[in-house]
Amino acid sequence: MTVLFIGNSHTFVHYVPARFQRFCSERGTPTTAVMLTHPNAGLDWHLNQSQTYFNLMCGGFDAVVLQHSAHPFPGRESLIKAGERLAALTPEGTRLFLYMPWSERDNPAGQALITQAHRELSLRIGAALCPVGQLWWQLRSAHPDSELYFSDGEHASVLGASLAAAVIGRTLLGLPLAPEACWSDAQALSQYDLDPRMIDLAPSQDGSFALRPSAGA
């Protein structure tokens, strides 16, 4: 199975596609993941990039995972407009999946708008919804001693990225999305060692963050 991820830092930080690939392969579905991502880029930004058109229309992918801006979430209209345009470029027979992100750590109320808009788009374009943000808040409440957020309160920690990969993997493989099953998967995937040559999000000495080799994450 070949899968194209289109998104931003909530896809590339701690390499959600790599963890997803491992999840699927360990369950008997050898998978190759490809990602088109850019910091702070929404699906509307990707619609202005030639590589988006080439990969969607000529890449021969079995599935495409779409992830829009989240922090701040630009709203329902932005998501639906861009999502519908990308869906129209996706070849018949390629399965569409919609990756629902989470709201900021200090903005739990913002999740409702993100959830509602992603549910609406999934119905409009016939995409399967990967409800990462919805499960994120459930599991954060159930496991308050485990941190899903990176230090900036927006991006995912390694565990958070592993949860995203598990939810997307379970959705693509048609497995149940029971919260505790996703949690168990996330814990296992968080132990996955990335190639140290890959850059990743890592804290800086001044408390901010920067892209550095993954060995320092």
PDB file of N, CA, C and O in Angstrom, residues 104-177:
ATOM      1  N   GLU A 104      -5.085  23.848  20.461  1.00  0.00           N
ATOM      2  CA  GLU A 104      -3.963  24.198  21.327  1.00  0.00           C
ATOM      3  C   GLU A 104      -4.214  23.761  22.773  1.00  0.00           C
ATOM      4  O   GLU A 104      -5.355  23.660  23.207  1.00  0.00           O
ATOM      5  N   ARG A 105      -3.149  23.530  23.501  1.00  0.00           N
ATOM      6  CA  ARG A 105      -3.268  23.063  24.895  1.00  0.00           C
ATOM      7  C   ARG A 105      -4.097  24.025  25.740  1.00  0.00           C
ATOM      8  O   ARG A 105      -4.882  23.587  26.601  1.00  0.00           O
ATOM      9  N   ASP A 106      -3.956  25.349  25.505  1.00  0.00           N
ATOM     10  CA  ASP A 106      -4.702  26.321  26.298  1.00  0.00           C
ATOM     11  C   ASP A 106      -6.026  26.706  25.646  1.00  0.00           C
ATOM     12  O   ASP A 106      -6.664  27.688  26.038  1.00  0.00           O
ATOM     13  N   ASN A 107      -6.455  25.927  24.659  1.00  0.00           N
ATOM     14  CA  ASN A 107      -7.699  26.218  23.944  1.00  0.00           C
ATOM     15  C   ASN A 107      -8.529  24.943  23.748  1.00  0.00           C
ATOM     16  O   ASN A 107      -8.876  24.581  22.626  1.00  0.00           O
ATOM     17  N   PRO A 108      -8.872  24.255  24.830  1.00  0.00           N
ATOM     18  CA  PRO A 108      -9.638  23.008  24.668  1.00  0.00           C
ATOM     19  C   PRO A 108     -10.996  23.215  24.001  1.00  0.00           C
ATOM     20  O   PRO A 108     -11.479  22.336  23.271  1.00  0.00           O
ATOM     21  N   ALA A 109     -11.594  24.373  24.208  1.00  0.00           N
ATOM     22  CA  ALA A 109     -12.899  24.641  23.606  1.00  0.00           C
ATOM     23  C   ALA A 109     -12.823  24.721  22.089  1.00  0.00           C
ATOM     24  O   ALA A 109     -13.818  24.512  21.392  1.00  0.00           O
ATOM     25  N   GLY A 110     -11.629  24.998  21.562  1.00  0.00           N
ATOM     26  CA  GLY A 110     -11.470  25.105  20.113  1.00  0.00           C
ATOM     27  C   GLY A 110     -11.612  23.795  19.378  1.00  0.00           C
ATOM     28  O   GLY A 110     -11.804  23.782  18.147  1.00  0.00           O
ATOM     29  N   GLN A 111     -11.535  22.681  20.095  1.00  0.00           N
ATOM     30  CA  GLN A 111     -11.636  21.384  19.434  1.00  0.00           C
ATOM     31  C   GLN A 111     -12.995  21.157  18.791  1.00  0.00           C
ATOM     32  O   GLN A 111     -13.103  20.497  17.765  1.00  0.00           O
ATOM     33  N   ALA A 112     -14.048  21.705  19.397  1.00  0.00           N
ATOM     34  CA  ALA A 112     -15.402  21.479  18.880  1.00  0.00           C
ATOM     35  C   ALA A 112     -15.535  21.979  17.444  1.00  0.00           C
ATOM     36  O   ALA A 112     -16.117  21.287  16.592  1.00  0.00           O
ATOM     37  N   LEU A 113     -14.993  23.156  17.142  1.00  0.00           N
ATOM     38  CA  LEU A 113     -15.074  23.704  15.791  1.00  0.00           C
ATOM     39  C   LEU A 113     -14.262  22.867  14.818  1.00  0.00           C
ATOM     40  O   LEU A 113     -14.704  22.585  13.697  1.00  0.00           O
ATOM     41  N   ILE A 114     -13.062  22.460  15.244  1.00  0.00           N
ATOM     42  CA  ILE A 114     -12.220  21.612  14.395  1.00  0.00           C
ATOM     43  C   ILE A 114     -12.928  20.300  14.095  1.00  0.00           C
ATOM     44  O   ILE A 114     -12.967  19.834  12.948  1.00  0.00           O
ATOM     45  N   THR A 115     -13.505  19.699  15.110  1.00  0.00           N
ATOM     46  CA  THR A 115     -14.180  18.415  14.940  1.00  0.00           C
ATOM     47  C   THR A 115     -15.371  18.543  14.005  1.00  0.00           C
ATOM     48  O   THR A 115     -15.541  17.740  13.071  1.00  0.00           O
ATOM     49  N   GLN A 116     -16.216  19.533  14.226  1.00  0.00           N
ATOM     50  CA  GLN A 116     -17.410  19.717  13.417  1.00  0.00           C
ATOM     51  C   GLN A 116     -17.069  19.955  11.949  1.00  0.00           C
ATOM     52  O   GLN A 116     -17.672  19.371  11.040  1.00  0.00           O
ATOM     53  N   ALA A 117     -16.084  20.817  11.694  1.00  0.00           N
ATOM     54  CA  ALA A 117     -15.713  21.136  10.313  1.00  0.00           C
ATOM     55  C   ALA A 117     -15.134  19.922   9.599  1.00  0.00           C
ATOM     56  O   ALA A 117     -15.427  19.683   8.417  1.00  0.00           O
ATOM     57  N   HIS A 118     -14.317  19.136  10.286  1.00  0.00           N
ATOM     58  CA  HIS A 118     -13.730  17.949   9.660  1.00  0.00           C
ATOM     59  C   HIS A 118     -14.785  16.873   9.399  1.00  0.00           C
ATOM     60  O   HIS A 118     -14.725  16.176   8.373  1.00  0.00           O
ATOM     61  N   ARG A 119     -15.742  16.748  10.278  1.00  0.00           N
ATOM     62  CA  ARG A 119     -16.830  15.791  10.032  1.00  0.00           C
ATOM     63  C   ARG A 119     -17.619  16.194   8.793  1.00  0.00           C
ATOM     64  O   ARG A 119     -17.981  15.351   7.969  1.00  0.00           O
ATOM     65  N   GLU A 120     -17.885  17.488   8.663  1.00  0.00           N
ATOM     66  CA  GLU A 120     -18.637  17.958   7.502  1.00  0.00           C
ATOM     67  C   GLU A 120     -17.876  17.706   6.210  1.00  0.00           C
ATOM     68  O   GLU A 120     -18.448  17.197   5.226  1.00  0.00           O
ATOM     69  N   LEU A 121     -16.578  18.039   6.191  1.00  0.00           N
ATOM     70  CA  LEU A 121     -15.807  17.821   4.975  1.00  0.00           C
ATOM     71  C   LEU A 121     -15.716  16.346   4.630  1.00  0.00           C
ATOM     72  O   LEU A 121     -15.815  15.976   3.453  1.00  0.00           O
ATOM     73  N   SER A 122     -15.534  15.496   5.611  1.00  0.00           N
ATOM     74  CA  SER A 122     -15.417  14.063   5.319  1.00  0.00           C
ATOM     75  C   SER A 122     -16.666  13.548   4.617  1.00  0.00           C
ATOM     76  O   SER A 122     -16.572  12.715   3.710  1.00  0.00           O
ATOM     77  N   LEU A 123     -17.821  14.041   5.011  1.00  0.00           N
ATOM     78  CA  LEU A 123     -19.071  13.633   4.372  1.00  0.00           C
ATOM     79  C   LEU A 123     -19.176  14.218   2.962  1.00  0.00           C
ATOM     80  O   LEU A 123     -19.634  13.549   2.036  1.00  0.00           O
ATOM     81  N   ARG A 124     -18.738  15.443   2.795  1.00  0.00           N
ATOM     82  CA  ARG A 124     -18.832  16.111   1.486  1.00  0.00           C
ATOM     83  C   ARG A 124     -17.960  15.432   0.427  1.00  0.00           C
ATOM     84  O   ARG A 124     -18.360  15.341  -0.733  1.00  0.00           O
ATOM     85  N   ILE A 125     -16.774  14.970   0.817  1.00  0.00           N
ATOM     86  CA  ILE A 125     -15.843  14.428  -0.181  1.00  0.00           C
ATOM     87  C   ILE A 125     -15.720  12.903  -0.100  1.00  0.00           C
ATOM     88  O   ILE A 125     -14.944  12.311  -0.838  1.00  0.00           O
ATOM     89  N   GLY A 126     -16.485  12.288   0.772  1.00  0.00           N
ATOM     90  CA  GLY A 126     -16.441  10.830   0.880  1.00  0.00           C
ATOM     91  C   GLY A 126     -15.137  10.319   1.450  1.00  0.00           C
ATOM     92  O   GLY A 126     -14.668   9.232   1.090  1.00  0.00           O
ATOM     93  N   ALA A 127     -14.536  11.108   2.349  1.00  0.00           N
ATOM     94  CA  ALA A 127     -13.273  10.704   2.976  1.00  0.00           C
ATOM     95  C   ALA A 127     -13.543  10.054   4.322  1.00  0.00           C
ATOM     96  O   ALA A 127     -14.453  10.457   5.052  1.00  0.00           O
ATOM     97  N   ALA A 128     -12.736   9.071   4.661  1.00  0.00           N
ATOM     98  CA  ALA A 128     -12.805   8.492   6.001  1.00  0.00           C
ATOM     99  C   ALA A 128     -12.138   9.457   6.971  1.00  0.00           C
ATOM    100  O   ALA A 128     -11.059   9.986   6.694  1.00  0.00           O
ATOM    101  N   LEU A 129     -12.788   9.695   8.095  1.00  0.00           N
ATOM    102  CA  LEU A 129     -12.270  10.646   9.078  1.00  0.00           C
ATOM    103  C   LEU A 129     -11.357   9.944  10.078  1.00  0.00           C
ATOM    104  O   LEU A 129     -11.738   8.941  10.689  1.00  0.00           O
ATOM    105  N   CYS A 130     -10.148  10.475  10.240  1.00  0.00           N
ATOM    106  CA  CYS A 130      -9.198   9.997  11.251  1.00  0.00           C
ATOM    107  C   CYS A 130      -9.311  10.958  12.430  1.00  0.00           C
ATOM    108  O   CYS A 130      -8.683  12.031  12.415  1.00  0.00           O
ATOM    109  N   PRO A 131     -10.085  10.628  13.466  1.00  0.00           N
ATOM    110  CA  PRO A 131     -10.434  11.596  14.513  1.00  0.00           C
ATOM    111  C   PRO A 131      -9.357  11.771  15.582  1.00  0.00           C
ATOM    112  O   PRO A 131      -9.594  11.589  16.785  1.00  0.00           O
ATOM    113  N   VAL A 132      -8.159  12.145  15.138  1.00  0.00           N
ATOM    114  CA  VAL A 132      -7.040  12.272  16.067  1.00  0.00           C
ATOM    115  C   VAL A 132      -7.356  13.286  17.167  1.00  0.00           C
ATOM    116  O   VAL A 132      -7.197  13.001  18.362  1.00  0.00           O
ATOM    117  N   GLY A 133      -7.809  14.484  16.792  1.00  0.00           N
ATOM    118  CA  GLY A 133      -8.073  15.519  17.781  1.00  0.00           C
ATOM    119  C   GLY A 133      -9.121  15.124  18.797  1.00  0.00           C
ATOM    120  O   GLY A 133      -9.009  15.432  19.985  1.00  0.00           O
ATOM    121  N   GLN A 134     -10.141  14.450  18.356  1.00  0.00           N
ATOM    122  CA  GLN A 134     -11.200  14.019  19.259  1.00  0.00           C
ATOM    123  C   GLN A 134     -10.665  13.029  20.295  1.00  0.00           C
ATOM    124  O   GLN A 134     -10.904  13.168  21.502  1.00  0.00           O
ATOM    125  N   LEU A 135      -9.915  12.030  19.843  1.00  0.00           N
ATOM    126  CA  LEU A 135      -9.339  11.048  20.754  1.00  0.00           C
ATOM    127  C   LEU A 135      -8.234  11.666  21.610  1.00  0.00           C
ATOM    128  O   LEU A 135      -8.016  11.253  22.752  1.00  0.00           O
ATOM    129  N   TRP A 136      -7.545  12.640  21.061  1.00  0.00           N
ATOM    130  CA  TRP A 136      -6.472  13.337  21.769  1.00  0.00           C
ATOM    131  C   TRP A 136      -6.969  13.852  23.124  1.00  0.00           C
ATOM    132  O   TRP A 136      -6.350  13.615  24.169  1.00  0.00           O
ATOM    133  N   TRP A 137      -8.100  14.569  23.085  1.00  0.00           N
ATOM    134  CA  TRP A 137      -8.613  15.161  24.312  1.00  0.00           C
ATOM    135  C   TRP A 137      -9.174  14.112  25.263  1.00  0.00           C
ATOM    136  O   TRP A 137      -9.047  14.244  26.489  1.00  0.00           O
ATOM    137  N   GLN A 138      -9.796  13.072  24.735  1.00  0.00           N
ATOM    138  CA  GLN A 138     -10.280  11.982  25.593  1.00  0.00           C
ATOM    139  C   GLN A 138      -9.130  11.324  26.335  1.00  0.00           C
ATOM    140  O   GLN A 138      -9.198  11.088  27.550  1.00  0.00           O
ATOM    141  N   LEU A 139      -8.069  11.019  25.612  1.00  0.00           N
ATOM    142  CA  LEU A 139      -6.944  10.304  26.201  1.00  0.00           C
ATOM    143  C   LEU A 139      -6.092  11.212  27.081  1.00  0.00           C
ATOM    144  O   LEU A 139      -5.514  10.751  28.075  1.00  0.00           O
ATOM    145  N   ARG A 140      -6.040  12.477  26.753  1.00  0.00           N
ATOM    146  CA  ARG A 140      -5.309  13.408  27.627  1.00  0.00           C
ATOM    147  C   ARG A 140      -5.991  13.487  28.987  1.00  0.00           C
ATOM    148  O   ARG A 140      -5.322  13.578  30.034  1.00  0.00           O
ATOM    149  N   SER A 141      -7.319  13.452  28.982  1.00  0.00           N
ATOM    150  CA  SER A 141      -8.064  13.460  30.239  1.00  0.00           C
ATOM    151  C   SER A 141      -7.888  12.155  31.005  1.00  0.00           C
ATOM    152  O   SER A 141      -7.769  12.152  32.236  1.00  0.00           O
ATOM    153  N   ALA A 142      -7.863  11.044  30.265  1.00  0.00           N
ATOM    154  CA  ALA A 142      -7.741   9.729  30.904  1.00  0.00           C
ATOM    155  C   ALA A 142      -6.333   9.456  31.415  1.00  0.00           C
ATOM    156  O   ALA A 142      -6.155   8.646  32.337  1.00  0.00           O
ATOM    157  N   HIS A 143      -5.324  10.107  30.824  1.00  0.00           N
ATOM    158  CA  HIS A 143      -3.920   9.857  31.190  1.00  0.00           C
ATOM    159  C   HIS A 143      -3.218  11.191  31.455  1.00  0.00           C
ATOM    160  O   HIS A 143      -2.320  11.598  30.702  1.00  0.00           O
ATOM    161  N   PRO A 144      -3.597  11.880  32.528  1.00  0.00           N
ATOM    162  CA  PRO A 144      -3.057  13.223  32.781  1.00  0.00           C
ATOM    163  C   PRO A 144      -1.558  13.261  33.074  1.00  0.00           C
ATOM    164  O   PRO A 144      -0.940  14.328  32.983  1.00  0.00           O
ATOM    165  N   ASP A 145      -0.975  12.127  33.393  1.00  0.00           N
ATOM    166  CA  ASP A 145       0.463  12.109  33.696  1.00  0.00           C
ATOM    167  C   ASP A 145       1.325  11.921  32.448  1.00  0.00           C
ATOM    168  O   ASP A 145       2.561  11.941  32.534  1.00  0.00           O
ATOM    169  N   SER A 146       0.696  11.714  31.303  1.00  0.00           N
ATOM    170  CA  SER A 146       1.427  11.545  30.044  1.00  0.00           C
ATOM    171  C   SER A 146       1.192  12.779  29.179  1.00  0.00           C
ATOM    172  O   SER A 146       0.057  13.246  29.049  1.00  0.00           O
ATOM    173  N   GLU A 147       2.246  13.301  28.575  1.00  0.00           N
ATOM    174  CA  GLU A 147       2.151  14.556  27.821  1.00  0.00           C
ATOM    175  C   GLU A 147       2.067  14.307  26.315  1.00  0.00           C
ATOM    176  O   GLU A 147       2.977  13.741  25.722  1.00  0.00           O
ATOM    177  N   LEU A 148       0.969  14.730  25.720  1.00  0.00           N
ATOM    178  CA  LEU A 148       0.786  14.610  24.282  1.00  0.00           C
ATOM    179  C   LEU A 148       1.328  15.825  23.532  1.00  0.00           C
ATOM    180  O   LEU A 148       1.585  15.746  22.330  1.00  0.00           O
ATOM    181  N   TYR A 149       1.493  16.948  24.236  1.00  0.00           N
ATOM    182  CA  TYR A 149       1.963  18.171  23.602  1.00  0.00           C
ATOM    183  C   TYR A 149       3.475  18.322  23.703  1.00  0.00           C
ATOM    184  O   TYR A 149       4.094  17.928  24.699  1.00  0.00           O
ATOM    185  N   PHE A 150       4.038  18.939  22.685  1.00  0.00           N
ATOM    186  CA  PHE A 150       5.406  19.435  22.753  1.00  0.00           C
ATOM    187  C   PHE A 150       5.407  20.649  23.688  1.00  0.00           C
ATOM    188  O   PHE A 150       4.351  21.146  24.091  1.00  0.00           O
ATOM    189  N   SER A 151       6.566  21.159  24.030  1.00  0.00           N
ATOM    190  CA  SER A 151       6.672  22.240  25.008  1.00  0.00           C
ATOM    191  C   SER A 151       5.978  23.533  24.566  1.00  0.00           C
ATOM    192  O   SER A 151       5.638  24.368  25.403  1.00  0.00           O
ATOM    193  N   ASP A 152       5.735  23.716  23.275  1.00  0.00           N
ATOM    194  CA  ASP A 152       5.086  24.941  22.803  1.00  0.00           C
ATOM    195  C   ASP A 152       3.575  24.921  22.978  1.00  0.00           C
ATOM    196  O   ASP A 152       2.898  25.917  22.729  1.00  0.00           O
ATOM    197  N   GLY A 153       3.004  23.789  23.394  1.00  0.00           N
ATOM    198  CA  GLY A 153       1.573  23.702  23.616  1.00  0.00           C
ATOM    199  C   GLY A 153       0.751  23.604  22.347  1.00  0.00           C
ATOM    200  O   GLY A 153      -0.488  23.707  22.398  1.00  0.00           O
ATOM    201  N   GLU A 154       1.405  23.376  21.227  1.00  0.00           N
ATOM    202  CA  GLU A 154       0.703  23.261  19.943  1.00  0.00           C
ATOM    203  C   GLU A 154       1.083  21.970  19.213  1.00  0.00           C
ATOM    204  O   GLU A 154       0.215  21.201  18.822  1.00  0.00           O
ATOM    205  N   HIS A 155       2.379  21.775  19.018  1.00  0.00           N
ATOM    206  CA  HIS A 155       2.821  20.571  18.318  1.00  0.00           C
ATOM    207  C   HIS A 155       2.709  19.343  19.221  1.00  0.00           C
ATOM    208  O   HIS A 155       2.474  19.460  20.421  1.00  0.00           O
ATOM    209  N   ALA A 156       2.894  18.197  18.618  1.00  0.00           N
ATOM    210  CA  ALA A 156       2.810  16.941  19.360  1.00  0.00           C
ATOM    211  C   ALA A 156       4.155  16.566  19.963  1.00  0.00           C
ATOM    212  O   ALA A 156       5.209  16.827  19.377  1.00  0.00           O
ATOM    213  N   SER A 157       4.106  15.954  21.113  1.00  0.00           N
ATOM    214  CA  SER A 157       5.279  15.260  21.634  1.00  0.00           C
ATOM    215  C   SER A 157       5.474  13.993  20.801  1.00  0.00           C
ATOM    216  O   SER A 157       4.663  13.681  19.905  1.00  0.00           O
ATOM    217  N   VAL A 158       6.519  13.233  21.092  1.00  0.00           N
ATOM    218  CA  VAL A 158       6.693  11.947  20.405  1.00  0.00           C
ATOM    219  C   VAL A 158       5.472  11.065  20.650  1.00  0.00           C
ATOM    220  O   VAL A 158       4.964  10.405  19.731  1.00  0.00           O
ATOM    221  N   LEU A 159       4.959  11.065  21.872  1.00  0.00           N
ATOM    222  CA  LEU A 159       3.770  10.262  22.181  1.00  0.00           C
ATOM    223  C   LEU A 159       2.564  10.777  21.409  1.00  0.00           C
ATOM    224  O   LEU A 159       1.759   9.990  20.889  1.00  0.00           O
ATOM    225  N   GLY A 160       2.420  12.099  21.317  1.00  0.00           N
ATOM    226  CA  GLY A 160       1.297  12.661  20.568  1.00  0.00           C
ATOM    227  C   GLY A 160       1.347  12.310  19.094  1.00  0.00           C
ATOM    228  O   GLY A 160       0.319  11.965  18.483  1.00  0.00           O
ATOM    229  N   ALA A 161       2.532  12.408  18.491  1.00  0.00           N
ATOM    230  CA  ALA A 161       2.679  12.034  17.082  1.00  0.00           C
ATOM    231  C   ALA A 161       2.406  10.547  16.892  1.00  0.00           C
ATOM    232  O   ALA A 161       1.836  10.131  15.871  1.00  0.00           O
ATOM    233  N   SER A 162       2.800   9.747  17.867  1.00  0.00           N
ATOM    234  CA  SER A 162       2.551   8.308  17.795  1.00  0.00           C
ATOM    235  C   SER A 162       1.058   8.010  17.892  1.00  0.00           C
ATOM    236  O   SER A 162       0.558   7.088  17.235  1.00  0.00           O
ATOM    237  N   LEU A 163       0.344   8.809  18.694  1.00  0.00           N
ATOM    238  CA  LEU A 163      -1.110   8.648  18.762  1.00  0.00           C
ATOM    239  C   LEU A 163      -1.736   8.976  17.416  1.00  0.00           C
ATOM    240  O   LEU A 163      -2.618   8.250  16.935  1.00  0.00           O
ATOM    241  N   ALA A 164      -1.286  10.064  16.785  1.00  0.00           N
ATOM    242  CA  ALA A 164      -1.812  10.419  15.464  1.00  0.00           C
ATOM    243  C   ALA A 164      -1.578   9.291  14.472  1.00  0.00           C
ATOM    244  O   ALA A 164      -2.476   8.906  13.715  1.00  0.00           O
ATOM    245  N   ALA A 165      -0.374   8.731  14.473  1.00  0.00           N
ATOM    246  CA  ALA A 165      -0.052   7.636  13.552  1.00  0.00           C
ATOM    247  C   ALA A 165      -0.924   6.421  13.811  1.00  0.00           C
ATOM    248  O   ALA A 165      -1.389   5.756  12.871  1.00  0.00           O
ATOM    249  N   ALA A 166      -1.170   6.124  15.082  1.00  0.00           N
ATOM    250  CA  ALA A 166      -1.987   4.959  15.430  1.00  0.00           C
ATOM    251  C   ALA A 166      -3.433   5.140  14.979  1.00  0.00           C
ATOM    252  O   ALA A 166      -4.049   4.217  14.431  1.00  0.00           O
ATOM    253  N   VAL A 167      -3.979   6.331  15.203  1.00  0.00           N
ATOM    254  CA  VAL A 167      -5.367   6.585  14.810  1.00  0.00           C
ATOM    255  C   VAL A 167      -5.518   6.535  13.291  1.00  0.00           C
ATOM    256  O   VAL A 167      -6.457   5.943  12.755  1.00  0.00           O
ATOM    257  N   ILE A 168      -4.563   7.147  12.586  1.00  0.00           N
ATOM    258  CA  ILE A 168      -4.617   7.105  11.117  1.00  0.00           C
ATOM    259  C   ILE A 168      -4.450   5.673  10.632  1.00  0.00           C
ATOM    260  O   ILE A 168      -5.172   5.215   9.737  1.00  0.00           O
ATOM    261  N   GLY A 169      -3.513   4.947  11.219  1.00  0.00           N
ATOM    262  CA  GLY A 169      -3.305   3.557  10.819  1.00  0.00           C
ATOM    263  C   GLY A 169      -4.527   2.698  11.063  1.00  0.00           C
ATOM    264  O   GLY A 169      -4.923   1.898  10.197  1.00  0.00           O
ATOM    265  N   ARG A 170      -5.135   2.841  12.207  1.00  0.00           N
ATOM    266  CA  ARG A 170      -6.331   2.059  12.505  1.00  0.00           C
ATOM    267  C   ARG A 170      -7.470   2.411  11.548  1.00  0.00           C
ATOM    268  O   ARG A 170      -8.230   1.538  11.115  1.00  0.00           O
ATOM    269  N   THR A 171      -7.599   3.676  11.218  1.00  0.00           N
ATOM    270  CA  THR A 171      -8.647   4.086  10.290  1.00  0.00           C
ATOM    271  C   THR A 171      -8.410   3.487   8.903  1.00  0.00           C
ATOM    272  O   THR A 171      -9.328   2.930   8.287  1.00  0.00           O
ATOM    273  N   LEU A 172      -7.195   3.567   8.396  1.00  0.00           N
ATOM    274  CA  LEU A 172      -6.898   3.034   7.072  1.00  0.00           C
ATOM    275  C   LEU A 172      -7.065   1.519   7.009  1.00  0.00           C
ATOM    276  O   LEU A 172      -7.506   0.987   5.986  1.00  0.00           O
ATOM    277  N   LEU A 173      -6.714   0.835   8.088  1.00  0.00           N
ATOM    278  CA  LEU A 173      -6.808  -0.627   8.090  1.00  0.00           C
ATOM    279  C   LEU A 173      -8.174  -1.132   8.531  1.00  0.00           C
ATOM    280  O   LEU A 173      -8.409  -2.347   8.564  1.00  0.00           O
ATOM    281  N   GLY A 174      -9.073  -0.228   8.872  1.00  0.00           N
ATOM    282  CA  GLY A 174     -10.413  -0.629   9.271  1.00  0.00           C
ATOM    283  C   GLY A 174     -10.473  -1.274  10.645  1.00  0.00           C
ATOM    284  O   GLY A 174     -11.352  -2.096  10.913  1.00  0.00           O
ATOM    285  N   LEU A 175      -9.561  -0.885  11.529  1.00  0.00           N
ATOM    286  CA  LEU A 175      -9.523  -1.434  12.879  1.00  0.00           C
ATOM    287  C   LEU A 175     -10.329  -0.538  13.826  1.00  0.00           C
ATOM    288  O   LEU A 175     -10.485   0.658  13.585  1.00  0.00           O
ATOM    289  N   PRO A 176     -10.832  -1.108  14.925  1.00  0.00           N
ATOM    290  CA  PRO A 176     -11.613  -0.303  15.877  1.00  0.00           C
ATOM    291  C   PRO A 176     -10.795   0.848  16.450  1.00  0.00           C
ATOM    292  O   PRO A 176      -9.582   0.728  16.662  1.00  0.00           O
ATOM    293  N   LEU A 177     -11.483   1.950  16.720  1.00  0.00           N
ATOM    294  CA  LEU A 177     -10.829   3.129  17.265  1.00  0.00           C
ATOM    295  C   LEU A 177     -11.103   3.279  18.758  1.00  0.00           C
ATOM    296  O   LEU A 177     -11.285   4.395  19.259  1.00  0.00           O
TER     297      LEU A 177
END
